[in-house]
Structures are given as C-alpha cells and as structure tokens.
Amino acid sequence: MIKHIVFWKLKDHAEGADRATNALKLKALLDSCSDLVPGILKFEAAVAQPGLEATYDIVLYSEFASRAALDAYQNHPEHVKIKPFFGAVREARQCMDYEVQ
C-alpha cells in the first residue's frame, strides 16, 4: 500500500477569489477525484478549521493499493485537468508518498 499525503498553502488572492473561496473550490476539485481509478483505498481532503492548529490551508490524505494505482491516479485526465488551478492558487505545496508493508 502507498500513502500519498499533500498539503497546500494558498495565496491570499488568486484567480479572482480570496483564500477561503479558493480553499473550498480546491477541496471540491479534490473530492471529485476520490474514485477516479481502481485501487484508491482512502481519499480524504480537508480545509483548515478555525480553532484547530494548521500551518497549511488544505490537506489530502490518501491510500492506494499499489504504486500502479497511485500512478494511474496521478496521470488520469480528470486529475491532470485540475492541476493548473492548483498551481495558480498555491503559495506552497508539500507532499510525501510512502509505502506501508
């Protein structure tokens, strides 16, 4: 199994909207990818919540049955299609993939 975790810090304003609006749009775009390919075991996107510690605005926690499933997700046309928006609104991105036996 491969775990794929990504954090995004968003710009204050981008693409004609503020950070909060873009965070909700980004989450909705991620949610639309939750079942794109076989082998997605868990797929959870969350927006930072007031009153709870967060140094980034959005997180994606996901688990894939195999490296092949993660690769299929990464290269799926629907996932590729949303990447330009992410690039336009993000200030920073952190990612970690790791294998669990």
PDB file of N, CA and C in Angstrom:
ATOM      1  N   MET A   1       0.854  -1.184   0.000  1.00  0.00           N
ATOM      2  CA  MET A   1       0.000   0.000   0.000  1.00  0.00           C
ATOM      3  C   MET A   1       0.893   1.238   0.000  1.00  0.00           C
ATOM      4  N   ILE A   2       0.460   2.271  -0.714  1.00  0.00           N
ATOM      5  CA  ILE A   2       1.158   3.559  -0.780  1.00  0.00           C
ATOM      6  C   ILE A   2       0.267   4.628  -0.154  1.00  0.00           C
ATOM      7  N   LYS A   3       0.830   5.378   0.769  1.00  0.00           N
ATOM      8  CA  LYS A   3       0.125   6.534   1.318  1.00  0.00           C
ATOM      9  C   LYS A   3       0.644   7.775   0.602  1.00  0.00           C
ATOM     10  N   HIS A   4      -0.276   8.646   0.240  1.00  0.00           N
ATOM     11  CA  HIS A   4       0.023   9.868  -0.516  1.00  0.00           C
ATOM     12  C   HIS A   4      -0.611  11.023   0.251  1.00  0.00           C
ATOM     13  N   ILE A   5       0.233  11.889   0.824  1.00  0.00           N
ATOM     14  CA  ILE A   5      -0.245  12.995   1.644  1.00  0.00           C
ATOM     15  C   ILE A   5       0.292  14.291   1.050  1.00  0.00           C
ATOM     16  N   VAL A   6      -0.613  15.254   0.838  1.00  0.00           N
ATOM     17  CA  VAL A   6      -0.229  16.527   0.221  1.00  0.00           C
ATOM     18  C   VAL A   6      -0.848  17.669   1.027  1.00  0.00           C
ATOM     19  N   PHE A   7      -0.063  18.722   1.233  1.00  0.00           N
ATOM     20  CA  PHE A   7      -0.518  19.942   1.890  1.00  0.00           C
ATOM     21  C   PHE A   7      -0.358  21.108   0.928  1.00  0.00           C
ATOM     22  N   TRP A   8      -1.324  22.016   0.923  1.00  0.00           N
ATOM     23  CA  TRP A   8      -1.244  23.229   0.116  1.00  0.00           C
ATOM     24  C   TRP A   8      -1.455  24.448   1.005  1.00  0.00           C
ATOM     25  N   LYS A   9      -0.601  25.444   0.840  1.00  0.00           N
ATOM     26  CA  LYS A   9      -0.795  26.765   1.431  1.00  0.00           C
ATOM     27  C   LYS A   9      -1.213  27.658   0.267  1.00  0.00           C
ATOM     28  N   LEU A  10      -2.310  28.370   0.434  1.00  0.00           N
ATOM     29  CA  LEU A  10      -2.871  29.160  -0.662  1.00  0.00           C
ATOM     30  C   LEU A  10      -2.489  30.630  -0.570  1.00  0.00           C
ATOM     31  N   LYS A  11      -2.469  31.268  -1.740  1.00  0.00           N
ATOM     32  CA  LYS A  11      -2.241  32.706  -1.815  1.00  0.00           C
ATOM     33  C   LYS A  11      -3.447  33.429  -1.222  1.00  0.00           C
ATOM     34  N   ASP A  12      -3.236  34.643  -0.705  1.00  0.00           N
ATOM     35  CA  ASP A  12      -4.347  35.427  -0.148  1.00  0.00           C
ATOM     36  C   ASP A  12      -5.417  35.694  -1.195  1.00  0.00           C
ATOM     37  N   HIS A  13      -4.983  36.000  -2.436  1.00  0.00           N
ATOM     38  CA  HIS A  13      -5.902  36.233  -3.549  1.00  0.00           C
ATOM     39  C   HIS A  13      -5.313  35.624  -4.805  1.00  0.00           C
ATOM     40  N   ALA A  14      -6.128  34.912  -5.560  1.00  0.00           N
ATOM     41  CA  ALA A  14      -5.695  34.325  -6.832  1.00  0.00           C
ATOM     42  C   ALA A  14      -6.925  33.936  -7.637  1.00  0.00           C
ATOM     43  N   GLU A  15      -6.785  33.986  -8.942  1.00  0.00           N
ATOM     44  CA  GLU A  15      -7.873  33.575  -9.830  1.00  0.00           C
ATOM     45  C   GLU A  15      -9.180  34.307  -9.519  1.00  0.00           C
ATOM     46  N   GLY A  16      -9.078  35.564  -9.079  1.00  0.00           N
ATOM     47  CA  GLY A  16     -10.256  36.386  -8.821  1.00  0.00           C
ATOM     48  C   GLY A  16     -11.008  36.071  -7.548  1.00  0.00           C
ATOM     49  N   ALA A  17     -10.373  35.315  -6.644  1.00  0.00           N
ATOM     50  CA  ALA A  17     -11.067  34.939  -5.409  1.00  0.00           C
ATOM     51  C   ALA A  17     -10.105  35.005  -4.222  1.00  0.00           C
ATOM     52  N   ASP A  18     -10.681  35.021  -3.025  1.00  0.00           N
ATOM     53  CA  ASP A  18      -9.848  35.037  -1.828  1.00  0.00           C
ATOM     54  C   ASP A  18      -9.458  33.615  -1.413  1.00  0.00           C
ATOM     55  N   ARG A  19      -8.598  33.539  -0.417  1.00  0.00           N
ATOM     56  CA  ARG A  19      -8.066  32.252   0.055  1.00  0.00           C
ATOM     57  C   ARG A  19      -9.186  31.284   0.461  1.00  0.00           C
ATOM     58  N   ALA A  20     -10.147  31.755   1.232  1.00  0.00           N
ATOM     59  CA  ALA A  20     -11.219  30.876   1.722  1.00  0.00           C
ATOM     60  C   ALA A  20     -12.042  30.302   0.572  1.00  0.00           C
ATOM     61  N   THR A  21     -12.368  31.131  -0.397  1.00  0.00           N
ATOM     62  CA  THR A  21     -13.142  30.671  -1.554  1.00  0.00           C
ATOM     63  C   THR A  21     -12.352  29.648  -2.356  1.00  0.00           C
ATOM     64  N   ASN A  22     -11.080  29.943  -2.579  1.00  0.00           N
ATOM     65  CA  ASN A  22     -10.248  29.009  -3.340  1.00  0.00           C
ATOM     66  C   ASN A  22     -10.023  27.703  -2.581  1.00  0.00           C
ATOM     67  N   ALA A  23      -9.946  27.772  -1.263  1.00  0.00           N
ATOM     68  CA  ALA A  23      -9.797  26.542  -0.471  1.00  0.00           C
ATOM     69  C   ALA A  23     -11.006  25.630  -0.668  1.00  0.00           C
ATOM     70  N   LEU A  24     -12.186  26.202  -0.644  1.00  0.00           N
ATOM     71  CA  LEU A  24     -13.396  25.398  -0.836  1.00  0.00           C
ATOM     72  C   LEU A  24     -13.464  24.825  -2.258  1.00  0.00           C
ATOM     73  N   LYS A  25     -13.060  25.620  -3.243  1.00  0.00           N
ATOM     74  CA  LYS A  25     -13.049  25.129  -4.617  1.00  0.00           C
ATOM     75  C   LYS A  25     -12.016  24.006  -4.782  1.00  0.00           C
ATOM     76  N   LEU A  26     -10.841  24.204  -4.196  1.00  0.00           N
ATOM     77  CA  LEU A  26      -9.796  23.186  -4.281  1.00  0.00           C
ATOM     78  C   LEU A  26     -10.278  21.878  -3.643  1.00  0.00           C
ATOM     79  N   LYS A  27     -10.910  21.968  -2.483  1.00  0.00           N
ATOM     80  CA  LYS A  27     -11.433  20.764  -1.829  1.00  0.00           C
ATOM     81  C   LYS A  27     -12.465  20.071  -2.711  1.00  0.00           C
ATOM     82  N   ALA A  28     -13.358  20.844  -3.313  1.00  0.00           N
ATOM     83  CA  ALA A  28     -14.379  20.254  -4.190  1.00  0.00           C
ATOM     84  C   ALA A  28     -13.725  19.557  -5.385  1.00  0.00           C
ATOM     85  N   LEU A  29     -12.689  20.163  -5.948  1.00  0.00           N
ATOM     86  CA  LEU A  29     -11.978  19.531  -7.063  1.00  0.00           C
ATOM     87  C   LEU A  29     -11.312  18.232  -6.618  1.00  0.00           C
ATOM     88  N   LEU A  30     -10.704  18.248  -5.443  1.00  0.00           N
ATOM     89  CA  LEU A  30     -10.108  17.021  -4.922  1.00  0.00           C
ATOM     90  C   LEU A  30     -11.175  15.957  -4.696  1.00  0.00           C
ATOM     91  N   ASP A  31     -12.273  16.345  -4.071  1.00  0.00           N
ATOM     92  CA  ASP A  31     -13.351  15.386  -3.804  1.00  0.00           C
ATOM     93  C   ASP A  31     -13.847  14.732  -5.093  1.00  0.00           C
ATOM     94  N   SER A  32     -13.813  15.479  -6.187  1.00  0.00           N
ATOM     95  CA  SER A  32     -14.276  14.920  -7.467  1.00  0.00           C
ATOM     96  C   SER A  32     -13.326  13.844  -8.006  1.00  0.00           C
ATOM     97  N   CYS A  33     -12.151  13.747  -7.416  1.00  0.00           N
ATOM     98  CA  CYS A  33     -11.155  12.748  -7.851  1.00  0.00           C
ATOM     99  C   CYS A  33     -11.138  11.505  -6.970  1.00  0.00           C
ATOM    100  N   SER A  34     -12.023  11.429  -6.006  1.00  0.00           N
ATOM    101  CA  SER A  34     -11.939  10.387  -4.980  1.00  0.00           C
ATOM    102  C   SER A  34     -12.132   8.960  -5.481  1.00  0.00           C
ATOM    103  N   ASP A  35     -12.699   8.800  -6.660  1.00  0.00           N
ATOM    104  CA  ASP A  35     -12.920   7.438  -7.169  1.00  0.00           C
ATOM    105  C   ASP A  35     -12.552   7.321  -8.645  1.00  0.00           C
ATOM    106  N   LEU A  36     -11.529   8.053  -9.047  1.00  0.00           N
ATOM    107  CA  LEU A  36     -11.154   8.071 -10.463  1.00  0.00           C
ATOM    108  C   LEU A  36     -10.627   6.735 -10.972  1.00  0.00           C
ATOM    109  N   VAL A  37      -9.898   6.021 -10.134  1.00  0.00           N
ATOM    110  CA  VAL A  37      -9.247   4.791 -10.601  1.00  0.00           C
ATOM    111  C   VAL A  37      -9.443   3.670  -9.586  1.00  0.00           C
ATOM    112  N   PRO A  38      -9.408   2.430 -10.049  1.00  0.00           N
ATOM    113  CA  PRO A  38      -9.410   1.314  -9.101  1.00  0.00           C
ATOM    114  C   PRO A  38      -8.143   1.381  -8.248  1.00  0.00           C
ATOM    115  N   GLY A  39      -8.248   0.949  -7.020  1.00  0.00           N
ATOM    116  CA  GLY A  39      -7.079   0.921  -6.147  1.00  0.00           C
ATOM    117  C   GLY A  39      -6.979   2.089  -5.197  1.00  0.00           C
ATOM    118  N   ILE A  40      -7.928   3.044  -5.272  1.00  0.00           N
ATOM    119  CA  ILE A  40      -7.970   4.099  -4.257  1.00  0.00           C
ATOM    120  C   ILE A  40      -8.672   3.496  -3.041  1.00  0.00           C
ATOM    121  N   LEU A  41      -7.940   3.398  -1.944  1.00  0.00           N
ATOM    122  CA  LEU A  41      -8.480   2.783  -0.729  1.00  0.00           C
ATOM    123  C   LEU A  41      -9.078   3.815   0.220  1.00  0.00           C
ATOM    124  N   LYS A  42      -8.461   4.982   0.268  1.00  0.00           N
ATOM    125  CA  LYS A  42      -8.940   6.068   1.140  1.00  0.00           C
ATOM    126  C   LYS A  42      -8.568   7.376   0.453  1.00  0.00           C
ATOM    127  N   PHE A  43      -9.459   8.341   0.535  1.00  0.00           N
ATOM    128  CA  PHE A  43      -9.235   9.621  -0.135  1.00  0.00           C
ATOM    129  C   PHE A  43      -9.983  10.674   0.659  1.00  0.00           C
ATOM    130  N   GLU A  44      -9.246  11.496   1.393  1.00  0.00           N
ATOM    131  CA  GLU A  44      -9.874  12.468   2.279  1.00  0.00           C
ATOM    132  C   GLU A  44      -9.205  13.826   2.130  1.00  0.00           C
ATOM    133  N   ALA A  45      -9.964  14.813   1.708  1.00  0.00           N
ATOM    134  CA  ALA A  45      -9.479  16.188   1.602  1.00  0.00           C
ATOM    135  C   ALA A  45     -10.147  17.019   2.689  1.00  0.00           C
ATOM    136  N   ALA A  46      -9.369  17.919   3.298  1.00  0.00           N
ATOM    137  CA  ALA A  46      -9.915  18.754   4.368  1.00  0.00           C
ATOM    138  C   ALA A  46      -9.345  20.161   4.271  1.00  0.00           C
ATOM    139  N   VAL A  47     -10.176  21.120   4.662  1.00  0.00           N
ATOM    140  CA  VAL A  47      -9.788  22.522   4.747  1.00  0.00           C
ATOM    141  C   VAL A  47      -9.460  22.817   6.208  1.00  0.00           C
ATOM    142  N   ALA A  48      -8.416  23.615   6.443  1.00  0.00           N
ATOM    143  CA  ALA A  48      -8.056  24.005   7.809  1.00  0.00           C
ATOM    144  C   ALA A  48      -9.269  24.612   8.507  1.00  0.00           C
ATOM    145  N   GLN A  49      -9.429  24.255   9.769  1.00  0.00           N
ATOM    146  CA  GLN A  49     -10.604  24.691  10.521  1.00  0.00           C
ATOM    147  C   GLN A  49     -10.213  25.687  11.604  1.00  0.00           C
ATOM    148  N   PRO A  50     -10.961  26.753  11.744  1.00  0.00           N
ATOM    149  CA  PRO A  50     -10.678  27.735  12.799  1.00  0.00           C
ATOM    150  C   PRO A  50     -10.668  27.062  14.173  1.00  0.00           C
ATOM    151  N   GLY A  51      -9.726  27.476  14.994  1.00  0.00           N
ATOM    152  CA  GLY A  51      -9.639  26.928  16.343  1.00  0.00           C
ATOM    153  C   GLY A  51      -8.798  25.673  16.450  1.00  0.00           C
ATOM    154  N   LEU A  52      -8.385  25.101  15.312  1.00  0.00           N
ATOM    155  CA  LEU A  52      -7.510  23.933  15.318  1.00  0.00           C
ATOM    156  C   LEU A  52      -6.193  24.316  14.646  1.00  0.00           C
ATOM    157  N   GLU A  53      -5.105  23.782  15.147  1.00  0.00           N
ATOM    158  CA  GLU A  53      -3.793  24.142  14.610  1.00  0.00           C
ATOM    159  C   GLU A  53      -3.646  23.688  13.160  1.00  0.00           C
ATOM    160  N   ALA A  54      -3.137  24.583  12.327  1.00  0.00           N
ATOM    161  CA  ALA A  54      -2.880  24.260  10.926  1.00  0.00           C
ATOM    162  C   ALA A  54      -1.874  25.262  10.375  1.00  0.00           C
ATOM    163  N   THR A  55      -0.853  24.758   9.709  1.00  0.00           N
ATOM    164  CA  THR A  55       0.109  25.640   9.063  1.00  0.00           C
ATOM    165  C   THR A  55      -0.113  25.681   7.553  1.00  0.00           C
ATOM    166  N   TYR A  56      -1.017  24.857   7.055  1.00  0.00           N
ATOM    167  CA  TYR A  56      -1.393  24.837   5.639  1.00  0.00           C
ATOM    168  C   TYR A  56      -2.904  24.937   5.552  1.00  0.00           C
ATOM    169  N   ASP A  57      -3.401  25.256   4.366  1.00  0.00           N
ATOM    170  CA  ASP A  57      -4.837  25.506   4.186  1.00  0.00           C
ATOM    171  C   ASP A  57      -5.646  24.277   3.801  1.00  0.00           C
ATOM    172  N   ILE A  58      -5.034  23.350   3.056  1.00  0.00           N
ATOM    173  CA  ILE A  58      -5.725  22.158   2.561  1.00  0.00           C
ATOM    174  C   ILE A  58      -4.803  20.969   2.755  1.00  0.00           C
ATOM    175  N   VAL A  59      -5.386  19.835   3.081  1.00  0.00           N
ATOM    176  CA  VAL A  59      -4.622  18.588   3.147  1.00  0.00           C
ATOM    177  C   VAL A  59      -5.379  17.510   2.377  1.00  0.00           C
ATOM    178  N   LEU A  60      -4.608  16.654   1.731  1.00  0.00           N
ATOM    179  CA  LEU A  60      -5.154  15.442   1.120  1.00  0.00           C
ATOM    180  C   LEU A  60      -4.448  14.267   1.752  1.00  0.00           C
ATOM    181  N   TYR A  61      -5.228  13.375   2.356  1.00  0.00           N
ATOM    182  CA  TYR A  61      -4.701  12.122   2.884  1.00  0.00           C
ATOM    183  C   TYR A  61      -5.312  11.015   2.029  1.00  0.00           C
ATOM    184  N   SER A  62      -4.458  10.226   1.395  1.00  0.00           N
ATOM    185  CA  SER A  62      -4.986   9.173   0.539  1.00  0.00           C
ATOM    186  C   SER A  62      -4.132   7.921   0.639  1.00  0.00           C
ATOM    187  N   GLU A  63      -4.778   6.802   0.370  1.00  0.00           N
ATOM    188  CA  GLU A  63      -4.114   5.499   0.367  1.00  0.00           C
ATOM    189  C   GLU A  63      -4.454   4.790  -0.929  1.00  0.00           C
ATOM    190  N   PHE A  64      -3.445   4.161  -1.510  1.00  0.00           N
ATOM    191  CA  PHE A  64      -3.588   3.446  -2.774  1.00  0.00           C
ATOM    192  C   PHE A  64      -3.107   2.021  -2.595  1.00  0.00           C
ATOM    193  N   ALA A  65      -3.757   1.095  -3.260  1.00  0.00           N
ATOM    194  CA  ALA A  65      -3.419  -0.318  -3.135  1.00  0.00           C
ATOM    195  C   ALA A  65      -2.002  -0.616  -3.619  1.00  0.00           C
ATOM    196  N   SER A  66      -1.520   0.194  -4.568  1.00  0.00           N
ATOM    197  CA  SER A  66      -0.201  -0.076  -5.154  1.00  0.00           C
ATOM    198  C   SER A  66       0.366   1.198  -5.767  1.00  0.00           C
ATOM    199  N   ARG A  67       1.626   1.135  -6.111  1.00  0.00           N
ATOM    200  CA  ARG A  67       2.257   2.250  -6.818  1.00  0.00           C
ATOM    201  C   ARG A  67       1.570   2.461  -8.165  1.00  0.00           C
ATOM    202  N   ALA A  68       1.171   1.370  -8.798  1.00  0.00           N
ATOM    203  CA  ALA A  68       0.487   1.474 -10.093  1.00  0.00           C
ATOM    204  C   ALA A  68      -0.833   2.240  -9.949  1.00  0.00           C
ATOM    205  N   ALA A  69      -1.558   2.010  -8.867  1.00  0.00           N
ATOM    206  CA  ALA A  69      -2.820   2.731  -8.647  1.00  0.00           C
ATOM    207  C   ALA A  69      -2.558   4.221  -8.439  1.00  0.00           C
ATOM    208  N   LEU A  70      -1.514   4.558  -7.667  1.00  0.00           N
ATOM    209  CA  LEU A  70      -1.152   5.971  -7.470  1.00  0.00           C
ATOM    210  C   LEU A  70      -0.758   6.599  -8.800  1.00  0.00           C
ATOM    211  N   ASP A  71       0.045   5.898  -9.583  1.00  0.00           N
ATOM    212  CA  ASP A  71       0.450   6.421 -10.895  1.00  0.00           C
ATOM    213  C   ASP A  71      -0.755   6.631 -11.808  1.00  0.00           C
ATOM    214  N   ALA A  72      -1.702   5.699 -11.770  1.00  0.00           N
ATOM    215  CA  ALA A  72      -2.912   5.835 -12.592  1.00  0.00           C
ATOM    216  C   ALA A  72      -3.707   7.067 -12.166  1.00  0.00           C
ATOM    217  N   TYR A  73      -3.800   7.298 -10.873  1.00  0.00           N
ATOM    218  CA  TYR A  73      -4.480   8.494 -10.358  1.00  0.00           C
ATOM    219  C   TYR A  73      -3.757   9.760 -10.817  1.00  0.00           C
ATOM    220  N   GLN A  74      -2.435   9.790 -10.628  1.00  0.00           N
ATOM    221  CA  GLN A  74      -1.650  10.983 -10.972  1.00  0.00           C
ATOM    222  C   GLN A  74      -1.793  11.348 -12.448  1.00  0.00           C
ATOM    223  N   ASN A  75      -1.922  10.339 -13.296  1.00  0.00           N
ATOM    224  CA  ASN A  75      -1.962  10.565 -14.738  1.00  0.00           C
ATOM    225  C   ASN A  75      -3.370  10.548 -15.337  1.00  0.00           C
ATOM    226  N   HIS A  76      -4.380  10.344 -14.515  1.00  0.00           N
ATOM    227  CA  HIS A  76      -5.752  10.315 -15.011  1.00  0.00           C
ATOM    228  C   HIS A  76      -6.115  11.696 -15.576  1.00  0.00           C
ATOM    229  N   PRO A  77      -6.768  11.757 -16.731  1.00  0.00           N
ATOM    230  CA  PRO A  77      -7.092  13.051 -17.357  1.00  0.00           C
ATOM    231  C   PRO A  77      -7.884  14.004 -16.459  1.00  0.00           C
ATOM    232  N   GLU A  78      -8.774  13.488 -15.639  1.00  0.00           N
ATOM    233  CA  GLU A  78      -9.556  14.366 -14.752  1.00  0.00           C
ATOM    234  C   GLU A  78      -8.674  14.982 -13.671  1.00  0.00           C
ATOM    235  N   HIS A  79      -7.682  14.232 -13.192  1.00  0.00           N
ATOM    236  CA  HIS A  79      -6.740  14.765 -12.206  1.00  0.00           C
ATOM    237  C   HIS A  79      -5.801  15.772 -12.868  1.00  0.00           C
ATOM    238  N   VAL A  80      -5.298  15.443 -14.020  1.00  0.00           N
ATOM    239  CA  VAL A  80      -4.399  16.336 -14.752  1.00  0.00           C
ATOM    240  C   VAL A  80      -5.102  17.659 -15.057  1.00  0.00           C
ATOM    241  N   LYS A  81      -6.392  17.585 -15.353  1.00  0.00           N
ATOM    242  CA  LYS A  81      -7.170  18.767 -15.723  1.00  0.00           C
ATOM    243  C   LYS A  81      -7.259  19.795 -14.589  1.00  0.00           C
ATOM    244  N   ILE A  82      -7.216  19.374 -13.332  1.00  0.00           N
ATOM    245  CA  ILE A  82      -7.357  20.320 -12.220  1.00  0.00           C
ATOM    246  C   ILE A  82      -6.023  20.909 -11.767  1.00  0.00           C
ATOM    247  N   LYS A  83      -4.921  20.344 -12.209  1.00  0.00           N
ATOM    248  CA  LYS A  83      -3.607  20.803 -11.747  1.00  0.00           C
ATOM    249  C   LYS A  83      -3.322  22.276 -12.043  1.00  0.00           C
ATOM    250  N   PRO A  84      -3.718  22.835 -13.191  1.00  0.00           N
ATOM    251  CA  PRO A  84      -3.439  24.253 -13.421  1.00  0.00           C
ATOM    252  C   PRO A  84      -4.074  25.180 -12.375  1.00  0.00           C
ATOM    253  N   PHE A  85      -5.289  24.866 -11.925  1.00  0.00           N
ATOM    254  CA  PHE A  85      -5.914  25.691 -10.893  1.00  0.00           C
ATOM    255  C   PHE A  85      -5.107  25.618  -9.602  1.00  0.00           C
ATOM    256  N   PHE A  86      -4.686  24.418  -9.230  1.00  0.00           N
ATOM    257  CA  PHE A  86      -3.885  24.262  -8.016  1.00  0.00           C
ATOM    258  C   PHE A  86      -2.615  25.101  -8.105  1.00  0.00           C
ATOM    259  N   GLY A  87      -1.958  25.035  -9.243  1.00  0.00           N
ATOM    260  CA  GLY A  87      -0.735  25.804  -9.432  1.00  0.00           C
ATOM    261  C   GLY A  87      -0.963  27.296  -9.354  1.00  0.00           C
ATOM    262  N   ALA A  88      -2.095  27.765  -9.841  1.00  0.00           N
ATOM    263  CA  ALA A  88      -2.394  29.190  -9.859  1.00  0.00           C
ATOM    264  C   ALA A  88      -2.717  29.742  -8.474  1.00  0.00           C
ATOM    265  N   VAL A  89      -3.300  28.940  -7.589  1.00  0.00           N
ATOM    266  CA  VAL A  89      -3.742  29.452  -6.293  1.00  0.00           C
ATOM    267  C   VAL A  89      -2.798  29.120  -5.146  1.00  0.00           C
ATOM    268  N   ARG A  90      -1.845  28.249  -5.370  1.00  0.00           N
ATOM    269  CA  ARG A  90      -0.997  27.834  -4.255  1.00  0.00           C
ATOM    270  C   ARG A  90       0.217  28.734  -4.075  1.00  0.00           C
ATOM    271  N   GLU A  91       0.530  28.936  -2.817  1.00  0.00           N
ATOM    272  CA  GLU A  91       1.764  29.620  -2.439  1.00  0.00           C
ATOM    273  C   GLU A  91       2.868  28.588  -2.205  1.00  0.00           C
ATOM    274  N   ALA A  92       2.479  27.446  -1.613  1.00  0.00           N
ATOM    275  CA  ALA A  92       3.441  26.388  -1.317  1.00  0.00           C
ATOM    276  C   ALA A  92       2.723  25.044  -1.325  1.00  0.00           C
ATOM    277  N   ARG A  93       3.510  23.993  -1.551  1.00  0.00           N
ATOM    278  CA  ARG A  93       2.971  22.626  -1.570  1.00  0.00           C
ATOM    279  C   ARG A  93       4.010  21.707  -0.940  1.00  0.00           C
ATOM    280  N   GLN A  94       3.529  20.790  -0.122  1.00  0.00           N
ATOM    281  CA  GLN A  94       4.374  19.753   0.461  1.00  0.00           C
ATOM    282  C   GLN A  94       3.718  18.413   0.178  1.00  0.00           C
ATOM    283  N   CYS A  95       4.526  17.424  -0.133  1.00  0.00           N
ATOM    284  CA  CYS A  95       3.996  16.102  -0.472  1.00  0.00           C
ATOM    285  C   CYS A  95       4.899  15.029   0.089  1.00  0.00           C
ATOM    286  N   MET A  96       4.298  13.932   0.503  1.00  0.00           N
ATOM    287  CA  MET A  96       5.069  12.763   0.900  1.00  0.00           C
ATOM    288  C   MET A  96       4.295  11.509   0.504  1.00  0.00           C
ATOM    289  N   ASP A  97       4.984  10.629  -0.197  1.00  0.00           N
ATOM    290  CA  ASP A  97       4.467   9.307  -0.522  1.00  0.00           C
ATOM    291  C   ASP A  97       5.334   8.300   0.226  1.00  0.00           C
ATOM    292  N   TYR A  98       4.700   7.280   0.799  1.00  0.00           N
ATOM    293  CA  TYR A  98       5.493   6.234   1.438  1.00  0.00           C
ATOM    294  C   TYR A  98       4.755   4.923   1.390  1.00  0.00           C
ATOM    295  N   GLU A  99       5.547   3.854   1.364  1.00  0.00           N
ATOM    296  CA  GLU A  99       4.994   2.512   1.249  1.00  0.00           C
ATOM    297  C   GLU A  99       4.823   1.907   2.638  1.00  0.00           C
ATOM    298  N   VAL A 100       3.720   1.221   2.816  1.00  0.00           N
ATOM    299  CA  VAL A 100       3.418   0.532   4.063  1.00  0.00           C
ATOM    300  C   VAL A 100       3.328  -0.956   3.745  1.00  0.00           C
ATOM    301  N   GLN A 101       4.024  -1.744   4.477  1.00  0.00           N
ATOM    302  CA  GLN A 101       4.021  -3.191   4.255  1.00  0.00           C
ATOM    303  C   GLN A 101       2.854  -3.839   4.960  1.00  0.00           C
TER     304      GLN A 101
END
